[in-house]
Every structure is written in structure tokens, then in C-alpha cells.
Amino acid sequence: IIVNFIITAWGSSGRLSPKDRGGVEDGPDRIRSAGLVGRLQAQGCGVKDYGNLRFDDVADDAPAGRVMRPRAVGSASRTLAHAVFTAKTDGHTPVMLGGDHSLAIGSIHGHAAAAGGALSVVWVDAHADINTPLTTPTGNVHGQAMSYLVRELHSKIPALPHFSWIKPCVSAKDIVYIGLRDVDPEEHYILKHLGIKVFSMTEVDGLGIARVMEETCDYLFSDAKKPIHLSYDIDAIDPLLAPATGTPVVGGLTYREGIYITEQICQTGLLSAVDLVEVNPKQGTTEAQVLSTVQIAVDVLLGCFGRRRGGNHPAGYRLPEP
Ligand SMILES: N[C@@H](CSCCS(N)(=O)=O)C(=O)O
Ligand SMILES: [Mn+2]
Ligand SMILES: [Mn+2]
Ligand SMILES: [Mn+2]
């Protein structure tokens, strides 16, 4: 599969709670240094690395209501939205390396603007990240990202500094969650009230990942085939395998389940943008923990862009003649 795509990178943008202790901004470079670009090129992808986006620090970024660092997050998201819009209109499949899941605001916004029509959003995560600014228990935007994007929630979003540029661009019916296991009551109400499709870890256990992916694709394409935005939070994977992340939750996806999701999404031929977020080297207590987390992040992206565990060979390959 020849895929032109970009790699942008994103630092920490939510409020750095003591637990968070920063470090998520180091995720992109650790993923790069694990050889992502070379591995993708080796499997036939064309890769253009746009480098790390830099964001101006915002002084006196006082909370707006409960929302932490609204000005920094809002303006950084706008910068990212422009970068993703440009990459998409240049015909690439953008890959956003996080960094915080708040980056999904800009990546999905920019993707939707370039796509022109509806997007399918597949959100792979232990968390729903759909708290509104009025329901968030922590104020961290990484737990609110979807609420700014879903049309049916628009009336529940108050004005926030540096957020006025955001126009909701995703319909509730075009969203599928996979891997949920730590959902706030308010988020649960939103998911139920909006009828958003959810395959929590209960469904993953009950149905098996093959059936989850079959139902995901049937559901998303029941009306029309739309470009897919895959927003993959590394904390969807069990923290025994991917511990270097800010909000680990026990009972996550196995490596095989996590990769199977990407193989099936790739097979649709509709993957149009990917976020790979919440890799936080500082949250690993040993280098081995960091490497395990980073390696799984690389394998997730390789699966998105054509790697099959049954093997691959380049188009046009022929056996050498004696
Ligand atoms: N529901 C909690 C935790 S959200 C965790 C964010 S992430 N991006 O999934 O790690 C909140 O809203 O702060
Ligand atoms: Mn985060
Ligand atoms: Mn998340
Ligand atoms: Mn999460």
C-alpha cells in the first residue's frame, strides 16, 4: 500500500495534573526513534514527516470555569486543524502522534473540513473523552475532546476563550467506541442519550473482537461509506502491555485485539486519518515499560497502513529465477 502521509506531533496540552507529570510531549520523538518511518517505508508506504508542531506558550491561561489551559489548548488545536486540513487537501493520510488526546479536536476538525462530507470516527480508548466543559471532573481537555466535535452536544458547550473557531463536525450516528472501561456517569448519560455505538470491554469479551469489528463496519457503512478517522488512545491496550500512559485502566485490549482492530480498519480501504495518542514515556517506571508501550504504538500504526501478521510482500514481487 503506497500511502502518503504526514507525521505531526503534539505535546501535552491538557492540564498537567500531578499524576500526569508531563512527559506526553516526548511521545512523538520516542515513537520516531523506535523506527516508525523506516518500518512504514519498508512495507511500501510513502512517508513525509512534517516534524513536531510548535505551539506558543500562553501566559495567564487561567481556567475557564472548570476547563484548564483553554487558551493554549484552543490555539494549539486551531494550528493542528490547519496542518491536517493542508495535509488532507494535499492527498495525504495524516498521522497525528501525541501527545494528549485533546489533539483530536484539531485533527478531526481539520480532517472534516478537508473531507467536505461526513466522517466516520472510530475512537479506541479506555475512556470516552466526551465530558462537556460543565461535566468534566478534572478540567483536563483530553477527557472532553469529543464533546466539542459532536453536533448533538453543541447546545451544551459554553463559550471558551480560543475555542470559538470550533464548529461541531461529527454526527453521533457516525461514531463507534471500542475498548471503554472507565466512563464517567455524565459521559454514560451522553452516550446513551445520543445513541452512540459503544463496544466496551464487556462487548469485546462477550462478542470477541472479530464480531466487534464486523458490527463496527456494518454499522458505520449501513447508510454510506464515509472516510474513517481512527483516534487510537494507547491506553485502550492493557496497561500490563502499554504502561507508559497517563490514565492506565486495568482490563484492556490484548496486543492481538489491538492489532486486529487496525488490520480490519485498514482492510476497509477507507482509513483517512489516524491519531495515536497518550504515549507518555515519563509514566513508564522502567525503560522496558516505555519501550513496550512505544513498540505497540508503532505496531498499531503499521497495522493501519497494511502490515498483516500473516505476512506481506511488495506489489509486483517475483521469485528470483535460477
Ligand atoms: N474521564 C476523565 C479521564 S479522561 C482520560 C483522558 S484520555 N485521553 O483517555 O487518557 C476526565 O474526563 O478527566
Ligand atoms: Mn492526556
Ligand atoms: Mn483518550
Ligand atoms: Mn484514554
Coordinates of C-alpha atoms and ligand atoms in Angstrom, one line a residue:
I1 CA 0.0 0.0 0.0
I2 CA 1.6 3.3 -1.0
V3 CA 0.4 5.8 1.5
N4 CA 1.5 9.4 1.5
F5 CA 1.0 10.7 4.9
I6 CA 2.4 13.1 7.4
I7 CA 3.6 12.8 10.9
T8 CA 2.8 15.8 13.1
A9 CA 3.5 15.7 16.8
W10 CA 1.8 17.2 19.8
G11 CA 2.9 17.9 23.2
S12 CA 0.9 17.8 26.4
S13 CA -2.0 20.3 26.2
G14 CA -4.3 19.4 28.9
R15 CA -3.7 20.5 32.5
L16 CA -0.7 18.6 33.8
S17 CA -2.2 17.0 36.9
P18 CA 0.4 15.8 39.4
K19 CA -0.4 12.3 38.2
D20 CA 0.3 13.4 34.6
R21 CA 3.7 14.9 35.5
G22 CA 4.1 16.0 31.9
G23 CA 6.1 13.8 29.5
V24 CA 3.4 13.2 27.0
E25 CA 5.2 15.7 24.7
D26 CA 8.1 13.2 24.5
G27 CA 5.8 10.6 23.0
P28 CA 6.2 11.6 19.3
D29 CA 10.0 11.5 19.3
R30 CA 10.1 8.2 21.1
I31 CA 7.8 6.7 18.5
R32 CA 10.0 8.1 15.8
S33 CA 13.2 6.8 17.4
A34 CA 11.5 3.4 17.6
G35 CA 11.8 3.4 13.8
L36 CA 8.2 4.2 12.7
V37 CA 9.2 5.9 9.4
G38 CA 11.6 3.2 8.2
R39 CA 9.2 0.4 9.2
L40 CA 6.4 2.1 7.2
Q41 CA 8.6 2.7 4.2
A42 CA 9.8 -0.9 4.3
Q43 CA 6.2 -2.0 3.9
G44 CA 5.7 0.2 0.9
C45 CA 4.4 3.4 2.4
G46 CA 5.5 6.8 1.2
V47 CA 6.1 8.9 4.3
K48 CA 6.6 12.6 4.7
D49 CA 7.4 13.6 8.3
Y50 CA 6.3 17.2 8.8
G51 CA 8.1 17.3 12.2
N52 CA 6.8 18.4 15.6
L53 CA 4.3 21.3 15.6
R54 CA 5.4 24.0 17.9
F55 CA 2.9 26.0 20.0
D56 CA 3.3 29.4 21.6
D57 CA 3.0 29.3 25.3
V58 CA 0.1 31.3 26.6
A59 CA 0.7 33.4 29.7
D60 CA -2.0 33.8 32.3
D61 CA -4.0 31.0 30.9
A62 CA -6.5 30.9 33.7
P63 CA -9.1 28.2 33.8
A64 CA -12.4 29.0 32.1
G65 CA -15.0 27.5 34.5
R66 CA -13.6 24.0 35.1
V67 CA -11.6 23.9 31.8
M68 CA -7.8 24.0 32.3
R69 CA -5.5 25.9 29.9
P70 CA -8.3 26.8 27.5
R71 CA -6.2 29.4 25.5
A72 CA -3.2 27.1 25.0
V73 CA -5.3 24.1 24.0
G74 CA -7.7 26.1 21.9
S75 CA -5.0 27.9 19.9
A76 CA -2.8 24.8 19.5
S77 CA -5.9 22.8 18.3
R78 CA -6.5 25.5 15.6
T79 CA -2.9 25.2 14.4
L80 CA -3.2 21.5 14.2
A81 CA -6.6 21.7 12.4
H82 CA -4.9 23.9 9.7
A83 CA -2.0 21.4 9.4
V84 CA -4.3 18.4 9.0
F85 CA -6.5 20.3 6.5
T86 CA -3.5 21.1 4.4
A87 CA -2.2 17.5 4.5
K88 CA -5.6 16.1 3.6
T89 CA -6.0 18.5 0.7
D90 CA -2.5 17.5 -0.5
G91 CA -3.9 14.0 -0.7
H92 CA -2.1 12.5 2.3
T93 CA -3.4 10.3 5.1
P94 CA -2.3 12.3 8.1
V95 CA -1.0 10.6 11.2
M96 CA -1.0 12.7 14.4
L97 CA 1.3 11.4 17.1
G98 CA 0.5 12.5 20.6
G99 CA 0.7 13.8 22.9
D100 CA -2.6 14.3 24.6
H101 CA -5.9 13.1 23.3
S102 CA -7.0 16.8 23.2
L103 CA -5.2 16.8 19.9
A104 CA -8.3 15.1 18.4
I105 CA -10.2 18.4 18.5
G106 CA -7.8 19.9 15.8
S107 CA -7.2 16.7 13.9
I108 CA -10.9 15.7 13.5
H109 CA -11.8 19.4 12.8
G110 CA -9.2 19.7 10.1
H111 CA -10.0 16.3 8.6
A112 CA -13.7 17.1 8.4
A113 CA -13.1 20.5 6.8
A114 CA -11.0 18.8 4.1
A115 CA -13.3 15.8 3.6
G116 CA -16.2 18.2 3.0
G117 CA -18.8 15.5 3.8
A118 CA -19.5 13.2 6.8
L119 CA -16.7 11.3 8.6
S120 CA -16.9 8.0 10.5
V121 CA -15.0 8.3 13.8
V122 CA -13.6 5.1 15.4
W123 CA -12.5 6.0 18.9
V124 CA -10.3 3.3 20.5
D125 CA -9.8 4.1 24.2
A126 CA -10.4 3.1 27.8
H127 CA -12.2 6.4 28.1
A128 CA -15.0 8.1 26.2
D129 CA -13.3 11.6 26.3
I130 CA -16.8 13.1 25.9
N131 CA -17.3 15.1 29.1
T132 CA -18.6 18.6 28.4
P133 CA -16.8 21.7 30.0
L134 CA -19.7 21.5 32.5
T135 CA -19.4 17.8 33.4
T136 CA -15.6 17.3 33.3
P137 CA -14.5 16.0 36.7
T138 CA -10.9 17.1 36.2
G139 CA -11.0 20.1 33.8
N140 CA -8.5 18.3 31.5
V141 CA -9.4 18.8 27.9
H142 CA -8.1 15.3 27.0
G143 CA -11.3 14.0 28.6
Q144 CA -13.6 16.4 26.7
A145 CA -12.3 16.3 23.2
M146 CA -15.3 14.6 21.6
S147 CA -17.8 17.0 23.2
Y148 CA -16.6 19.9 21.1
L149 CA -17.0 17.9 17.9
V150 CA -20.4 16.2 18.2
R151 CA -23.2 18.2 16.6
E152 CA -25.8 16.9 19.0
L153 CA -23.9 18.3 22.0
H154 CA -23.3 21.8 20.6
S155 CA -26.0 23.4 22.8
K156 CA -24.3 22.1 25.9
I157 CA -20.9 23.7 25.2
P158 CA -20.3 27.1 26.8
A159 CA -18.2 29.8 25.1
L160 CA -14.5 29.3 25.9
P161 CA -11.5 31.6 25.1
H162 CA -9.8 30.5 21.9
F163 CA -12.5 27.8 21.2
S164 CA -14.9 30.0 19.2
W165 CA -13.4 28.7 15.9
I166 CA -14.5 25.2 16.6
K167 CA -17.6 24.1 14.6
P168 CA -19.0 20.7 15.6
C169 CA -18.4 18.4 12.6
V170 CA -19.3 14.8 13.6
S171 CA -22.8 13.3 14.0
A172 CA -23.4 10.9 16.9
K173 CA -24.6 8.2 14.5
D174 CA -21.1 8.2 12.8
I175 CA -19.2 7.4 16.0
V176 CA -18.1 4.0 17.3
Y177 CA -16.2 3.5 20.6
I178 CA -14.1 0.4 21.2
G179 CA -12.4 -0.5 24.5
L180 CA -14.3 1.6 27.0
R181 CA -13.9 0.6 30.7
D182 CA -13.7 3.9 32.6
V183 CA -16.7 6.0 31.7
D184 CA -18.0 8.8 34.0
P185 CA -21.7 8.8 34.8
E186 CA -22.2 12.0 32.8
E187 CA -20.5 10.5 29.8
H188 CA -22.6 7.4 30.1
Y189 CA -25.7 9.5 30.0
I190 CA -24.4 11.3 26.9
L191 CA -23.5 8.1 25.1
K192 CA -27.0 6.6 25.9
H193 CA -28.9 9.8 25.2
L194 CA -27.3 10.3 21.9
G195 CA -27.5 6.6 21.0
I196 CA -23.7 6.5 20.3
K197 CA -22.5 3.0 19.3
V198 CA -20.3 1.6 22.1
F199 CA -18.3 -1.7 22.2
S200 CA -17.0 -1.5 25.8
M201 CA -14.6 -4.2 27.1
T202 CA -17.8 -6.1 28.1
E203 CA -18.8 -6.3 24.5
V204 CA -15.2 -7.2 23.5
D205 CA -15.3 -10.0 26.0
G206 CA -18.8 -11.1 25.1
L207 CA -18.7 -10.9 21.3
G208 CA -15.0 -11.3 20.6
I209 CA -13.0 -8.7 18.6
A210 CA -13.8 -10.2 15.2
R211 CA -17.6 -9.7 15.8
V212 CA -17.0 -6.3 17.2
M213 CA -15.1 -5.2 14.1
E214 CA -17.7 -6.8 11.8
E215 CA -20.5 -5.0 13.6
T216 CA -18.5 -1.7 13.6
C217 CA -18.1 -1.8 9.9
D218 CA -21.7 -2.9 9.2
Y219 CA -22.9 -0.1 11.5
L220 CA -20.7 2.7 10.1
F221 CA -21.4 1.9 6.5
S222 CA -25.1 1.0 6.8
D223 CA -26.1 4.3 5.1
A224 CA -23.0 5.3 3.2
K225 CA -19.3 4.6 3.1
K226 CA -17.5 7.6 4.7
P227 CA -13.8 8.3 5.3
I228 CA -12.7 6.9 8.6
H229 CA -10.9 9.0 11.3
L230 CA -9.3 6.5 13.7
S231 CA -8.4 8.1 17.1
Y232 CA -6.4 5.5 18.9
D233 CA -5.5 6.1 22.6
I234 CA -2.7 3.7 23.6
D235 CA -4.4 3.3 27.0
A236 CA -7.0 1.1 25.2
I237 CA -4.3 -1.6 25.3
D238 CA -4.0 -3.4 28.7
P239 CA -1.6 -1.4 30.9
L240 CA 0.4 -4.6 31.6
L241 CA 1.5 -4.3 27.9
A242 CA 1.3 -0.5 27.5
P243 CA 2.0 1.0 30.9
A244 CA 3.7 4.3 29.8
T245 CA 0.5 6.3 29.6
G246 CA -1.2 9.0 31.8
T247 CA -4.5 7.3 32.7
P248 CA -4.0 3.5 32.7
V249 CA -7.0 1.3 33.4
V250 CA -6.8 -2.5 34.1
G251 CA -8.5 -5.0 31.9
G252 CA -7.6 -3.5 28.5
L253 CA -7.3 -4.9 25.0
T254 CA -4.7 -7.6 24.3
Y255 CA -2.0 -6.9 21.8
R256 CA -3.8 -9.2 19.4
E257 CA -7.1 -7.4 19.8
G258 CA -5.4 -4.0 19.5
I259 CA -3.7 -5.0 16.2
Y260 CA -6.8 -6.9 14.8
I261 CA -8.7 -3.6 15.0
T262 CA -6.1 -1.9 12.8
E263 CA -5.9 -4.7 10.3
Q264 CA -9.7 -4.6 9.9
I265 CA -9.8 -0.8 9.6
C266 CA -7.0 -0.9 7.0
Q267 CA -9.0 -3.6 5.0
T268 CA -11.9 -1.2 4.6
G269 CA -9.7 1.0 2.4
L270 CA -11.4 4.0 4.0
L271 CA -8.8 5.0 6.6
S272 CA -8.4 8.7 6.1
A273 CA -6.5 10.0 9.2
V274 CA -5.1 8.5 12.4
D275 CA -4.4 9.8 15.8
L276 CA -2.0 7.8 18.0
V277 CA -2.1 9.4 21.5
E278 CA -1.3 9.3 25.2
V279 CA 2.1 7.6 24.9
N280 CA 3.9 9.2 27.9
P281 CA 7.5 8.0 28.4
K282 CA 7.6 9.6 31.9
Q283 CA 4.8 7.4 33.1
G284 CA 6.9 4.2 32.5
T285 CA 8.7 3.2 35.6
T286 CA 11.4 1.4 33.6
E287 CA 12.8 1.8 30.2
A288 CA 11.4 -1.6 29.3
Q289 CA 7.9 -0.3 30.1
V290 CA 8.5 2.7 27.8
L291 CA 9.8 0.5 25.0
S292 CA 6.9 -1.9 25.3
T293 CA 4.4 1.0 25.1
V294 CA 6.2 2.7 22.2
Q295 CA 6.6 -0.6 20.2
I296 CA 2.9 -1.3 20.5
A297 CA 2.2 2.2 19.2
V298 CA 4.4 1.5 16.2
D299 CA 2.7 -1.8 15.5
V300 CA -0.7 -0.2 15.7
L301 CA 0.3 2.3 13.0
L302 CA 2.0 -0.4 10.9
G303 CA -1.3 -2.3 11.1
C304 CA -3.2 0.8 10.0
F305 CA -1.1 1.0 6.9
G306 CA -1.0 -2.5 5.7
R307 CA 1.1 -4.8 7.9
R308 CA -0.6 -8.2 8.2
R309 CA 0.5 -10.8 10.7
G310 CA 0.1 -13.4 8.0
G311 CA 2.9 -11.6 6.1
N312 CA 3.2 -9.1 3.3
H313 CA 5.1 -8.9 0.0
P314 CA 5.7 -5.9 -2.3
A315 CA 3.3 -5.5 -5.2
G316 CA 5.0 -6.9 -8.3
Y317 CA 7.4 -9.1 -6.4
R318 CA 8.6 -12.2 -8.3
L319 CA 10.7 -15.1 -7.1
P320 CA 14.3 -14.9 -8.3
E321 CA 15.0 -17.2 -11.4
P322 CA 17.8 -19.7 -11.1
Ligands
LIG1 N1 -12.9 10.9 32.4 C1 -11.7 11.5 33.0 C2 -10.5 10.9 32.5 S1 -10.3 11.1 30.8 C3 -8.8 10.3 30.3 C4 -8.4 11.0 29.1 S2 -7.6 10.0 27.9 N2 -7.2 10.8 26.7 O1 -8.5 9.0 27.5 O2 -6.4 9.5 28.5 C5 -11.7 13.0 32.7 O3 -12.6 13.5 32.0 O4 -10.8 13.7 33.1
MN2 MN -3.6 13.2 28.4
MN3 MN -8.3 9.3 25.2
MN4 MN -7.8 7.0 27.5

